[in-house]
Amino acid sequence: MAVSQGSLSGRLAVVTGGGGGIGAAICRALADRGARVVTADISLDAASKVAASLPGPEVHRALHVDVADASSIQELFNAIGSFSEEPATILVNCFGKSQPFTPFENTAEDMFDSDININLKVRFRPFDLGVSVIENGLGNTPVGKFFFQDKA
């Protein structure tokens, strides 16, 4: 059974981790459906390349974000507010971090803590700001809730 793909025209989507891999593919899928896309990534160069490659008549943007830094996430949303009168109504967290393969017995605790911080704890930070958008009536999802779906 085919899934219906409605138009996202007029919607602003933010994709964290959009500078490569699955995040870049999500950016393309959103743009294909008519959304204006903000590609946010720790690598502004990678985000810029993805944003420049997106299809459609919309003006897509690339912005830097370090999801491990709460102030960087706030700066991301402030920057979006400076160029868009409409709020972001789609937020996709598609960032992740992995260390080169290291046998468990050789994994340093700080390396383990860094992976846990980025891949688990930090996932909720961008949603803190997104929830306030919904509570203030500025955005919505089909049922007015945020859904947590990771790439893994």
PDB file of C-alpha atoms in Angstrom:
ATOM      1  CA  MET A   1       0.000   0.000   0.000  1.00  0.00           C
ATOM      2  CA  ALA A   2       1.470   3.350  -1.033  1.00  0.00           C
ATOM      3  CA  VAL A   3       1.737   6.106   1.534  1.00  0.00           C
ATOM      4  CA  SER A   4       0.080   9.371   0.519  1.00  0.00           C
ATOM      5  CA  GLN A   5       2.566  12.198   0.365  1.00  0.00           C
ATOM      6  CA  GLY A   6       0.818  15.512   0.900  1.00  0.00           C
ATOM      7  CA  SER A   7       2.273  18.874   0.068  1.00  0.00           C
ATOM      8  CA  LEU A   8       4.448  20.674   2.588  1.00  0.00           C
ATOM      9  CA  SER A   9       4.216  23.937   0.669  1.00  0.00           C
ATOM     10  CA  GLY A  10       4.353  26.906   3.010  1.00  0.00           C
ATOM     11  CA  ARG A  11       5.946  24.879   5.808  1.00  0.00           C
ATOM     12  CA  LEU A  12       9.374  25.595   7.262  1.00  0.00           C
ATOM     13  CA  ALA A  13      11.401  22.517   8.193  1.00  0.00           C
ATOM     14  CA  VAL A  14      14.567  22.416  10.296  1.00  0.00           C
ATOM     15  CA  VAL A  15      16.809  19.363   9.989  1.00  0.00           C
ATOM     16  CA  THR A  16      19.627  19.098  12.524  1.00  0.00           C
ATOM     17  CA  GLY A  17      22.403  16.898  11.208  1.00  0.00           C
ATOM     18  CA  GLY A  18      21.267  17.783   7.702  1.00  0.00           C
ATOM     19  CA  GLY A  19      24.774  18.153   6.302  1.00  0.00           C
ATOM     20  CA  GLY A  20      25.184  14.573   5.183  1.00  0.00           C
ATOM     21  CA  GLY A  21      23.904  11.031   4.940  1.00  0.00           C
ATOM     22  CA  ILE A  22      20.384  10.394   6.180  1.00  0.00           C
ATOM     23  CA  GLY A  23      19.952  14.039   7.240  1.00  0.00           C
ATOM     24  CA  ALA A  24      20.710  15.262   3.711  1.00  0.00           C
ATOM     25  CA  ALA A  25      18.253  12.723   2.277  1.00  0.00           C
ATOM     26  CA  ILE A  26      15.570  13.976   4.669  1.00  0.00           C
ATOM     27  CA  CYS A  27      16.272  17.560   3.562  1.00  0.00           C
ATOM     28  CA  ARG A  28      15.798  16.507  -0.070  1.00  0.00           C
ATOM     29  CA  ALA A  29      12.571  14.632   0.701  1.00  0.00           C
ATOM     30  CA  LEU A  30      11.122  17.648   2.527  1.00  0.00           C
ATOM     31  CA  ALA A  31      12.138  20.017  -0.282  1.00  0.00           C
ATOM     32  CA  ASP A  32      10.672  17.628  -2.871  1.00  0.00           C
ATOM     33  CA  ARG A  33       7.334  17.980  -1.083  1.00  0.00           C
ATOM     34  CA  GLY A  34       7.531  21.778  -1.150  1.00  0.00           C
ATOM     35  CA  ALA A  35       8.903  22.683   2.279  1.00  0.00           C
ATOM     36  CA  ARG A  36      11.414  25.462   2.829  1.00  0.00           C
ATOM     37  CA  VAL A  37      14.317  23.691   4.497  1.00  0.00           C
ATOM     38  CA  VAL A  38      16.876  24.898   7.005  1.00  0.00           C
ATOM     39  CA  THR A  39      19.798  22.495   6.886  1.00  0.00           C
ATOM     40  CA  ALA A  40      21.518  22.788  10.265  1.00  0.00           C
ATOM     41  CA  ASP A  41      24.787  21.031  10.977  1.00  0.00           C
ATOM     42  CA  ILE A  42      27.980  21.375  12.980  1.00  0.00           C
ATOM     43  CA  SER A  43      29.701  21.686   9.581  1.00  0.00           C
ATOM     44  CA  LEU A  44      28.375  24.832   7.923  1.00  0.00           C
ATOM     45  CA  ASP A  45      30.234  23.862   4.740  1.00  0.00           C
ATOM     46  CA  ALA A  46      28.412  20.513   4.540  1.00  0.00           C
ATOM     47  CA  ALA A  47      25.066  22.153   5.374  1.00  0.00           C
ATOM     48  CA  SER A  48      25.639  24.803   2.687  1.00  0.00           C
ATOM     49  CA  LYS A  49      26.335  22.182   0.022  1.00  0.00           C
ATOM     50  CA  VAL A  50      23.146  20.311   0.881  1.00  0.00           C
ATOM     51  CA  ALA A  51      21.023  23.484   1.001  1.00  0.00           C
ATOM     52  CA  ALA A  52      22.387  24.615  -2.380  1.00  0.00           C
ATOM     53  CA  SER A  53      21.480  21.251  -3.920  1.00  0.00           C
ATOM     54  CA  LEU A  54      17.863  21.179  -2.749  1.00  0.00           C
ATOM     55  CA  PRO A  55      15.127  21.248  -5.387  1.00  0.00           C
ATOM     56  CA  GLY A  56      12.187  23.555  -5.694  1.00  0.00           C
ATOM     57  CA  PRO A  57      11.470  27.250  -5.987  1.00  0.00           C
ATOM     58  CA  GLU A  58      11.876  27.835  -2.252  1.00  0.00           C
ATOM     59  CA  VAL A  59      14.921  29.534  -0.793  1.00  0.00           C
ATOM     60  CA  HIS A  60      16.614  26.990   1.430  1.00  0.00           C
ATOM     61  CA  ARG A  61      19.100  27.978   4.130  1.00  0.00           C
ATOM     62  CA  ALA A  62      22.130  26.473   5.810  1.00  0.00           C
ATOM     63  CA  LEU A  63      22.952  27.302   9.407  1.00  0.00           C
ATOM     64  CA  HIS A  64      25.552  26.150  11.881  1.00  0.00           C
ATOM     65  CA  VAL A  65      24.449  24.372  15.043  1.00  0.00           C
ATOM     66  CA  ASP A  66      26.360  22.496  17.703  1.00  0.00           C
ATOM     67  CA  VAL A  67      23.652  20.378  19.305  1.00  0.00           C
ATOM     68  CA  ALA A  68      25.892  19.687  22.303  1.00  0.00           C
ATOM     69  CA  ASP A  69      25.684  23.400  23.179  1.00  0.00           C
ATOM     70  CA  ALA A  70      22.254  24.651  24.330  1.00  0.00           C
ATOM     71  CA  SER A  71      23.150  28.252  23.446  1.00  0.00           C
ATOM     72  CA  SER A  72      23.972  27.181  19.874  1.00  0.00           C
ATOM     73  CA  ILE A  73      20.488  25.673  19.547  1.00  0.00           C
ATOM     74  CA  GLN A  74      18.970  28.922  20.815  1.00  0.00           C
ATOM     75  CA  GLU A  75      21.092  30.850  18.289  1.00  0.00           C
ATOM     76  CA  LEU A  76      19.807  28.540  15.537  1.00  0.00           C
ATOM     77  CA  PHE A  77      16.182  29.364  16.338  1.00  0.00           C
ATOM     78  CA  ASN A  78      17.010  33.068  16.743  1.00  0.00           C
ATOM     79  CA  ALA A  79      18.634  33.055  13.293  1.00  0.00           C
ATOM     80  CA  ILE A  80      15.567  31.384  11.801  1.00  0.00           C
ATOM     81  CA  GLY A  81      13.388  34.054  13.405  1.00  0.00           C
ATOM     82  CA  SER A  82      15.527  36.775  11.822  1.00  0.00           C
ATOM     83  CA  PHE A  83      14.782  35.654   8.244  1.00  0.00           C
ATOM     84  CA  SER A  84      11.415  33.944   8.548  1.00  0.00           C
ATOM     85  CA  GLU A  85       8.144  35.402   9.736  1.00  0.00           C
ATOM     86  CA  GLU A  86       6.702  31.913   9.916  1.00  0.00           C
ATOM     87  CA  PRO A  87       7.885  29.532  12.621  1.00  0.00           C
ATOM     88  CA  ALA A  88       9.412  26.175  11.925  1.00  0.00           C
ATOM     89  CA  THR A  89       6.611  23.624  12.087  1.00  0.00           C
ATOM     90  CA  ILE A  90       8.753  20.605  11.221  1.00  0.00           C
ATOM     91  CA  LEU A  91      11.805  19.669  13.285  1.00  0.00           C
ATOM     92  CA  VAL A  92      13.873  16.595  12.452  1.00  0.00           C
ATOM     93  CA  ASN A  93      16.784  15.643  14.684  1.00  0.00           C
ATOM     94  CA  CYS A  94      19.081  13.531  12.551  1.00  0.00           C
ATOM     95  CA  PHE A  95      22.452  14.076  14.136  1.00  0.00           C
ATOM     96  CA  GLY A  96      24.648  11.445  15.659  1.00  0.00           C
ATOM     97  CA  LYS A  97      28.168  10.679  16.640  1.00  0.00           C
ATOM     98  CA  SER A  98      30.236   7.546  16.654  1.00  0.00           C
ATOM     99  CA  GLN A  99      33.824   6.874  17.466  1.00  0.00           C
ATOM    100  CA  PRO A 100      36.043   4.810  15.211  1.00  0.00           C
ATOM    101  CA  PHE A 101      35.682   1.149  16.130  1.00  0.00           C
ATOM    102  CA  THR A 102      37.418   0.560  19.414  1.00  0.00           C
ATOM    103  CA  PRO A 103      37.187  -2.656  21.397  1.00  0.00           C
ATOM    104  CA  PHE A 104      35.098  -2.081  24.511  1.00  0.00           C
ATOM    105  CA  GLU A 105      38.015  -2.772  26.857  1.00  0.00           C
ATOM    106  CA  ASN A 106      39.987   0.013  25.118  1.00  0.00           C
ATOM    107  CA  THR A 107      37.197   2.590  25.184  1.00  0.00           C
ATOM    108  CA  ALA A 108      38.089   5.553  27.371  1.00  0.00           C
ATOM    109  CA  GLU A 109      35.349   6.780  29.693  1.00  0.00           C
ATOM    110  CA  ASP A 110      35.393  10.298  28.228  1.00  0.00           C
ATOM    111  CA  MET A 111      34.863   8.828  24.729  1.00  0.00           C
ATOM    112  CA  PHE A 112      31.921   6.779  26.023  1.00  0.00           C
ATOM    113  CA  ASP A 113      30.465   9.808  27.842  1.00  0.00           C
ATOM    114  CA  SER A 114      30.756  11.934  24.701  1.00  0.00           C
ATOM    115  CA  ASP A 115      28.864   9.371  22.612  1.00  0.00           C
ATOM    116  CA  ILE A 116      26.137   9.013  25.262  1.00  0.00           C
ATOM    117  CA  ASN A 117      25.804  12.789  25.579  1.00  0.00           C
ATOM    118  CA  ILE A 118      25.360  13.377  21.836  1.00  0.00           C
ATOM    119  CA  ASN A 119      23.392  10.267  20.913  1.00  0.00           C
ATOM    120  CA  LEU A 120      20.996  10.182  23.869  1.00  0.00           C
ATOM    121  CA  LYS A 121      20.867  13.233  26.122  1.00  0.00           C
ATOM    122  CA  VAL A 122      21.238  15.961  23.521  1.00  0.00           C
ATOM    123  CA  ARG A 123      18.384  14.589  21.376  1.00  0.00           C
ATOM    124  CA  PHE A 124      15.871  16.412  23.572  1.00  0.00           C
ATOM    125  CA  ARG A 125      17.442  19.898  23.484  1.00  0.00           C
ATOM    126  CA  PRO A 126      16.063  21.108  20.136  1.00  0.00           C
ATOM    127  CA  PHE A 127      12.624  19.870  21.167  1.00  0.00           C
ATOM    128  CA  ASP A 128      12.642  22.109  24.258  1.00  0.00           C
ATOM    129  CA  LEU A 129      12.328  25.126  21.973  1.00  0.00           C
ATOM    130  CA  GLY A 130       9.982  23.356  19.586  1.00  0.00           C
ATOM    131  CA  VAL A 131       7.513  22.540  22.354  1.00  0.00           C
ATOM    132  CA  SER A 132       7.213  26.238  23.198  1.00  0.00           C
ATOM    133  CA  VAL A 133       6.311  26.900  19.541  1.00  0.00           C
ATOM    134  CA  ILE A 134       3.377  24.503  19.780  1.00  0.00           C
ATOM    135  CA  GLU A 135       2.323  25.766  23.230  1.00  0.00           C
ATOM    136  CA  ASN A 136       2.209  29.316  21.878  1.00  0.00           C
ATOM    137  CA  GLY A 137       0.039  28.221  18.974  1.00  0.00           C
ATOM    138  CA  LEU A 138       2.666  28.957  16.347  1.00  0.00           C
ATOM    139  CA  GLY A 139       2.993  25.502  14.881  1.00  0.00           C
ATOM    140  CA  ASN A 140       1.495  22.066  14.861  1.00  0.00           C
ATOM    141  CA  THR A 141       1.816  18.531  13.704  1.00  0.00           C
ATOM    142  CA  PRO A 142      -1.078  16.386  12.523  1.00  0.00           C
ATOM    143  CA  VAL A 143      -2.037  15.653  16.127  1.00  0.00           C
ATOM    144  CA  GLY A 144      -0.376  18.596  17.876  1.00  0.00           C
ATOM    145  CA  LYS A 145       2.405  16.515  19.395  1.00  0.00           C
ATOM    146  CA  PHE A 146       6.080  15.984  18.789  1.00  0.00           C
ATOM    147  CA  PHE A 147       7.180  12.543  17.737  1.00  0.00           C
ATOM    148  CA  PHE A 148      10.605  11.253  18.696  1.00  0.00           C
ATOM    149  CA  GLN A 149      12.108   9.190  15.911  1.00  0.00           C
ATOM    150  CA  ASP A 150      15.809   8.656  15.614  1.00  0.00           C
ATOM    151  CA  LYS A 151      17.709   7.533  12.573  1.00  0.00           C
ATOM    152  CA  ALA A 152      18.948   4.449  14.413  1.00  0.00           C
TER     153      ALA A 152
END
